[in-house]
CSV table of N, CA and C in Angstrom, one decimal:
chain,number,residue,atom,x,y,z
A,1373,MET,N,40.6,-51.1,-29.9
A,1373,MET,CA,40.6,-49.8,-30.4
A,1373,MET,C,39.3,-49.0,-30.0
A,1374,ARG,N,39.5,-47.8,-29.6
A,1374,ARG,CA,38.4,-47.0,-29.2
A,1374,ARG,C,37.7,-46.4,-30.4
A,1375,ASN,N,36.5,-46.1,-30.2
A,1375,ASN,CA,35.7,-45.5,-31.2
A,1375,ASN,C,36.0,-44.0,-31.2
A,1376,PRO,N,36.5,-43.4,-32.4
A,1376,PRO,CA,36.8,-42.0,-32.4
A,1376,PRO,C,35.6,-41.1,-32.1
A,1377,LEU,N,34.4,-41.5,-32.5
A,1377,LEU,CA,33.2,-40.8,-32.3
A,1377,LEU,C,32.9,-40.7,-30.8
A,1378,GLY,N,33.1,-41.9,-30.1
A,1378,GLY,CA,32.9,-41.9,-28.6
A,1378,GLY,C,33.8,-41.0,-27.9
A,1379,SER,N,35.1,-41.0,-28.3
A,1379,SER,CA,36.1,-40.1,-27.6
A,1379,SER,C,35.7,-38.6,-27.9
A,1380,PHE,N,35.3,-38.3,-29.1
A,1380,PHE,CA,34.9,-37.0,-29.4
A,1380,PHE,C,33.7,-36.5,-28.6
A,1381,LEU,N,32.7,-37.4,-28.4
A,1381,LEU,CA,31.5,-37.1,-27.7
A,1381,LEU,C,31.9,-36.9,-26.2
A,1382,SER,N,32.8,-37.7,-25.7
A,1382,SER,CA,33.2,-37.6,-24.3
A,1382,SER,C,33.9,-36.2,-24.1
A,1383,VAL,N,34.7,-35.8,-25.0
A,1383,VAL,CA,35.4,-34.5,-24.8
A,1383,VAL,C,34.4,-33.4,-24.9
A,1384,VAL,N,33.5,-33.5,-25.9
A,1384,VAL,CA,32.4,-32.5,-26.0
A,1384,VAL,C,31.6,-32.4,-24.7
A,1385,THR,N,31.2,-33.6,-24.2
A,1385,THR,CA,30.4,-33.6,-23.0
A,1385,THR,C,31.2,-33.0,-21.8
A,1386,VAL,N,32.4,-33.3,-21.6
A,1386,VAL,CA,33.2,-32.7,-20.6
A,1386,VAL,C,33.3,-31.2,-20.7
A,1387,VAL,N,33.6,-30.7,-22.0
A,1387,VAL,CA,33.7,-29.3,-22.2
A,1387,VAL,C,32.4,-28.6,-22.0
A,1388,GLY,N,31.3,-29.3,-22.4
A,1388,GLY,CA,30.0,-28.7,-22.2
A,1388,GLY,C,29.6,-28.6,-20.7
A,1389,VAL,N,30.0,-29.6,-19.9
A,1389,VAL,CA,29.7,-29.5,-18.5
A,1389,VAL,C,30.6,-28.4,-17.8
A,1390,MET,N,31.8,-28.3,-18.3
A,1390,MET,CA,32.7,-27.3,-17.7
A,1390,MET,C,32.2,-25.9,-18.0
A,1391,LEU,N,31.7,-25.7,-19.3
A,1391,LEU,CA,31.1,-24.4,-19.7
A,1391,LEU,C,29.9,-24.1,-18.9
A,1392,THR,N,29.1,-25.1,-18.6
A,1392,THR,CA,27.9,-24.9,-17.9
A,1392,THR,C,28.2,-24.5,-16.4
A,1393,VAL,N,29.2,-25.1,-15.8
A,1393,VAL,CA,29.6,-24.8,-14.5
A,1393,VAL,C,30.1,-23.3,-14.4
A,1394,VAL,N,30.9,-22.9,-15.4
A,1394,VAL,CA,31.5,-21.6,-15.5
A,1394,VAL,C,30.4,-20.6,-15.7
A,1395,ILE,N,29.4,-20.8,-16.6
A,1395,ILE,CA,28.3,-19.9,-16.8
A,1395,ILE,C,27.4,-19.8,-15.5
A,1396,ALA,N,27.2,-20.9,-14.9
A,1396,ALA,CA,26.4,-20.9,-13.6
A,1396,ALA,C,27.1,-20.1,-12.5
A,1397,LYS,N,28.4,-20.2,-12.4
A,1397,LYS,CA,29.1,-19.4,-11.4
A,1397,LYS,C,29.1,-17.9,-11.8
A,1398,MET,N,29.2,-17.6,-13.0
A,1398,MET,CA,29.1,-16.2,-13.5
A,1398,MET,C,27.7,-15.6,-13.2
A,1399,GLU,N,26.7,-16.4,-13.4
A,1399,GLU,CA,25.3,-16.0,-13.1
A,1399,GLU,C,25.1,-15.8,-11.6
A,1400,VAL,N,25.7,-16.7,-10.8
A,1400,VAL,CA,25.5,-16.5,-9.4
A,1400,VAL,C,26.2,-15.2,-8.9
A,1401,ARG,N,27.4,-14.9,-9.5
A,1401,ARG,CA,28.1,-13.7,-9.1
A,1401,ARG,C,27.3,-12.5,-9.6
A,1402,ARG,N,26.8,-12.5,-10.8
A,1402,ARG,CA,26.0,-11.4,-11.3
A,1402,ARG,C,24.8,-11.1,-10.4
A,1403,LEU,N,24.1,-12.2,-10.1
A,1403,LEU,CA,22.9,-12.0,-9.2
A,1403,LEU,C,23.3,-11.5,-7.8
A,1404,GLY,N,24.5,-11.9,-7.3
A,1404,GLY,CA,25.0,-11.4,-6.0
A,1404,GLY,C,25.2,-9.9,-6.1
A,1405,TYR,N,25.8,-9.4,-7.2
A,1405,TYR,CA,26.0,-8.0,-7.3
A,1405,TYR,C,24.6,-7.3,-7.4
A,1406,SER,N,23.7,-7.9,-8.1
A,1406,SER,CA,22.4,-7.3,-8.2
A,1406,SER,C,21.7,-7.2,-6.9
A,1407,VAL,N,21.8,-8.2,-6.1
A,1407,VAL,CA,21.2,-8.2,-4.7
A,1407,VAL,C,21.9,-7.2,-3.9
A,1408,TYR,N,23.2,-7.0,-4.0
A,1408,TYR,CA,24.0,-6.1,-3.2
A,1408,TYR,C,23.5,-4.6,-3.6
A,1409,ARG,N,23.4,-4.4,-4.9
A,1409,ARG,CA,23.0,-3.0,-5.3
A,1409,ARG,C,21.6,-2.7,-4.9
A,1410,LEU,N,20.7,-3.7,-5.0
A,1410,LEU,CA,19.3,-3.5,-4.5
A,1410,LEU,C,19.2,-3.3,-3.0
A,1411,SER,N,20.1,-4.0,-2.2
A,1411,SER,CA,20.0,-3.8,-0.8
A,1411,SER,C,20.6,-2.4,-0.4
A,1412,GLN,N,21.6,-1.9,-1.2
A,1412,GLN,CA,22.1,-0.6,-0.9
A,1412,GLN,C,21.0,0.4,-1.2
A,1413,ASN,N,20.3,0.2,-2.4
A,1413,ASN,CA,19.2,1.1,-2.7
A,1413,ASN,C,18.1,1.1,-1.7
A,1414,GLU,N,17.7,-0.1,-1.2
A,1414,GLU,CA,16.7,-0.2,-0.2
A,1414,GLU,C,17.1,0.6,1.1
A,1415,ARG,N,18.4,0.4,1.5
A,1415,ARG,CA,18.9,1.1,2.7
A,1415,ARG,C,18.8,2.7,2.5
A,1416,LEU,N,19.1,3.1,1.3
A,1416,LEU,CA,19.0,4.5,1.0
A,1416,LEU,C,17.6,5.0,1.0
A,1417,LEU,N,16.7,4.3,0.5
A,1417,LEU,CA,15.3,4.6,0.5
A,1417,LEU,C,14.7,4.6,1.9
A,1418,GLN,N,15.1,3.7,2.7
A,1418,GLN,CA,14.6,3.6,4.1
A,1418,GLN,C,15.2,4.9,4.8
A,1419,ASP,N,16.4,5.3,4.6
A,1419,ASP,CA,17.0,6.4,5.2
A,1419,ASP,C,16.2,7.7,4.8
A,1420,GLN,N,15.9,7.8,3.5
A,1420,GLN,CA,15.1,9.0,3.0
A,1420,GLN,C,13.7,9.0,3.6
A,1421,SER,N,13.1,7.8,3.8
A,1421,SER,CA,11.8,7.7,4.4
A,1421,SER,C,11.9,8.2,5.9
A,1422,ARG,N,12.9,7.7,6.6
A,1422,ARG,CA,13.1,8.2,8.0
A,1422,ARG,C,13.2,9.7,8.1
A,1423,LYS,N,14.0,10.3,7.2
A,1423,LYS,CA,14.3,11.7,7.2
A,1423,LYS,C,13.0,12.5,6.9
A,1424,LYS,N,12.2,12.0,6.0
A,1424,LYS,CA,11.0,12.7,5.6
A,1424,LYS,C,9.9,12.5,6.8
A,1425,THR,N,9.9,11.4,7.4
A,1425,THR,CA,9.0,11.2,8.6
A,1425,THR,C,9.4,12.2,9.7
A,1426,MET,N,10.7,12.3,9.9
A,1426,MET,CA,11.1,13.3,11.0
A,1426,MET,C,10.8,14.7,10.6
A,1427,LYS,N,11.0,15.1,9.3
A,1427,LYS,CA,10.7,16.4,8.8
A,1427,LYS,C,9.2,16.7,9.0
A,1428,PHE,N,8.4,15.7,8.6
A,1428,PHE,CA,6.9,15.8,8.8
A,1428,PHE,C,6.5,16.0,10.2
A,1429,ALA,N,7.2,15.3,11.1
A,1429,ALA,CA,6.9,15.4,12.5
A,1429,ALA,C,7.2,16.8,13.0
A,1430,GLN,N,8.4,17.3,12.6
A,1430,GLN,CA,8.8,18.7,13.0
A,1430,GLN,C,7.8,19.7,12.4
A,1431,LEU,N,7.4,19.6,11.2
A,1431,LEU,CA,6.5,20.6,10.6
A,1431,LEU,C,5.1,20.6,11.2
A,1432,THR,N,4.7,19.4,11.7
A,1432,THR,CA,3.3,19.3,12.1
A,1432,THR,C,3.2,19.3,13.7
A,1433,ARG,N,4.2,19.6,14.4
A,1433,ARG,CA,4.1,19.6,15.8
A,1433,ARG,C,3.2,20.9,16.2
A,1434,PRO,N,2.4,20.7,17.2
A,1434,PRO,CA,1.4,21.7,17.6
A,1434,PRO,C,2.1,23.1,17.9
A,1435,GLU,N,3.2,23.1,18.6
A,1435,GLU,CA,3.8,24.4,18.9
A,1435,GLU,C,4.2,25.2,17.7
A,1436,ARG,N,4.7,24.5,16.7
A,1436,ARG,CA,5.1,25.2,15.5
A,1436,ARG,C,3.9,25.7,14.7
A,1437,ILE,N,2.9,24.9,14.7
A,1437,ILE,CA,1.6,25.4,14.0
A,1437,ILE,C,1.0,26.6,14.7
A,1438,GLU,N,1.0,26.5,16.0
A,1438,GLU,CA,0.5,27.7,16.8
A,1438,GLU,C,1.4,28.9,16.6
A,1439,ASN,N,2.7,28.8,16.6
A,1439,ASN,CA,3.5,30.0,16.4
A,1439,ASN,C,3.3,30.5,15.0
A,1440,TYR,N,3.2,29.6,14.0
A,1440,TYR,CA,3.0,30.1,12.6
A,1440,TYR,C,1.6,30.8,12.5
A,1441,ALA,N,0.6,30.3,13.2
A,1441,ALA,CA,-0.7,30.9,13.1
A,1441,ALA,C,-0.7,32.3,13.8
A,1442,GLN,N,0.0,32.4,14.9
A,1442,GLN,CA,0.1,33.7,15.6
A,1442,GLN,C,1.0,34.7,14.8
A,1443,ALA,N,2.1,34.3,14.3
A,1443,ALA,CA,3.1,35.2,13.7
A,1443,ALA,C,2.7,35.6,12.3
A,1444,ARG,N,2.3,34.6,11.4
A,1444,ARG,CA,2.1,34.9,10.0
A,1444,ARG,C,0.6,35.2,9.7
A,1445,LEU,N,-0.3,34.4,10.3
A,1445,LEU,CA,-1.7,34.6,10.1
A,1445,LEU,C,-2.4,35.5,11.0
A,1446,GLU,N,-1.7,36.0,12.0
A,1446,GLU,CA,-2.1,36.9,13.0
A,1446,GLU,C,-3.4,36.4,13.7
A,1447,LEU,N,-3.4,35.1,14.0
A,1447,LEU,CA,-4.5,34.5,14.8
A,1447,LEU,C,-4.1,34.6,16.2
A,1448,LYS,N,-5.2,34.7,17.0
A,1448,LYS,CA,-5.0,34.8,18.5
A,1448,LYS,C,-5.5,33.5,19.1
A,1449,ARG,N,-5.0,33.2,20.3
A,1449,ARG,CA,-5.5,32.0,21.1
A,1449,ARG,C,-6.9,32.2,21.4
A,1450,ALA,N,-7.7,31.1,21.3
A,1450,ALA,CA,-9.2,31.2,21.5
A,1450,ALA,C,-9.4,31.4,23.0
A,1451,HIS,N,-10.4,32.3,23.2
A,1451,HIS,CA,-10.8,32.6,24.6
A,1451,HIS,C,-11.9,31.5,25.0
A,1452,GLN,N,-12.2,31.5,26.3
A,1452,GLN,CA,-13.1,30.6,26.9
A,1452,GLN,C,-14.5,30.8,26.2
A,1453,GLY,N,-15.1,29.7,25.7
A,1453,GLY,CA,-16.4,29.8,25.1
A,1453,GLY,C,-16.4,30.0,23.6
A,1454,GLN,N,-15.2,30.3,23.0
A,1454,GLN,CA,-15.2,30.5,21.6
A,1454,GLN,C,-15.1,29.3,20.8
A,1455,VAL,N,-14.6,28.2,21.4
A,1455,VAL,CA,-14.5,26.9,20.6
A,1455,VAL,C,-15.7,26.1,20.9
A,1456,ILE,N,-16.3,25.6,19.8
A,1456,ILE,CA,-17.4,24.7,19.9
A,1456,ILE,C,-17.1,23.4,19.2
A,1457,GLN,N,-17.2,22.3,19.9
A,1457,GLN,CA,-16.8,21.0,19.3
A,1457,GLN,C,-18.1,20.2,19.1
A,1458,LEU,N,-18.1,19.5,18.0
A,1458,LEU,CA,-19.2,18.6,17.7
A,1458,LEU,C,-18.8,17.2,18.3
A,1459,VAL,N,-19.6,16.6,19.2
A,1459,VAL,CA,-19.3,15.3,19.7
A,1459,VAL,C,-20.5,14.4,19.4
A,1460,SER,N,-20.3,13.5,18.6
A,1460,SER,CA,-21.4,12.5,18.2
A,1460,SER,C,-22.7,13.1,17.9
A,1461,GLY,N,-22.7,14.1,17.1
A,1461,GLY,CA,-23.9,14.7,16.6
A,1461,GLY,C,-24.5,15.8,17.6
A,1462,ARG,N,-23.9,16.0,18.7
A,1462,ARG,CA,-24.4,17.1,19.6
A,1462,ARG,C,-23.3,18.1,19.8
A,1463,LEU,N,-23.7,19.3,20.2
A,1463,LEU,CA,-22.7,20.3,20.5
A,1463,LEU,C,-22.1,20.2,21.9
A,1464,ALA,N,-20.8,20.3,22.0
A,1464,ALA,CA,-20.2,20.3,23.3
A,1464,ALA,C,-19.4,21.6,23.4
A,1465,PHE,N,-19.8,22.5,24.3
A,1465,PHE,CA,-19.0,23.7,24.5
A,1465,PHE,C,-17.8,23.5,25.3
A,1466,LYS,N,-16.7,24.0,24.9
A,1466,LYS,CA,-15.5,23.9,25.6
A,1466,LYS,C,-15.3,25.1,26.5
A,1467,HIS,N,-15.1,24.9,27.8
A,1467,HIS,CA,-15.0,26.0,28.7
A,1467,HIS,C,-13.6,26.2,29.2
């Protein structure tokens, strides 16, 4: 005759192992969805960063700044001898 307590413990052990496997699979699936969502978010942020970098490059290109200075600020192009540059502590006149 089998021990009823031993049979009960065997059934509880099998059910416990099965529940552990099911919970582990659910956790793997949940983490997979989290990784997927985070990778989508990363892709979106990289795209936004690329767009902002391109916009910055457009806004700071020399031709645009020159046109803005001439049109809105009414600045004129510098004539020869007007620009003075400092080079390593000395004056260097631009001709």
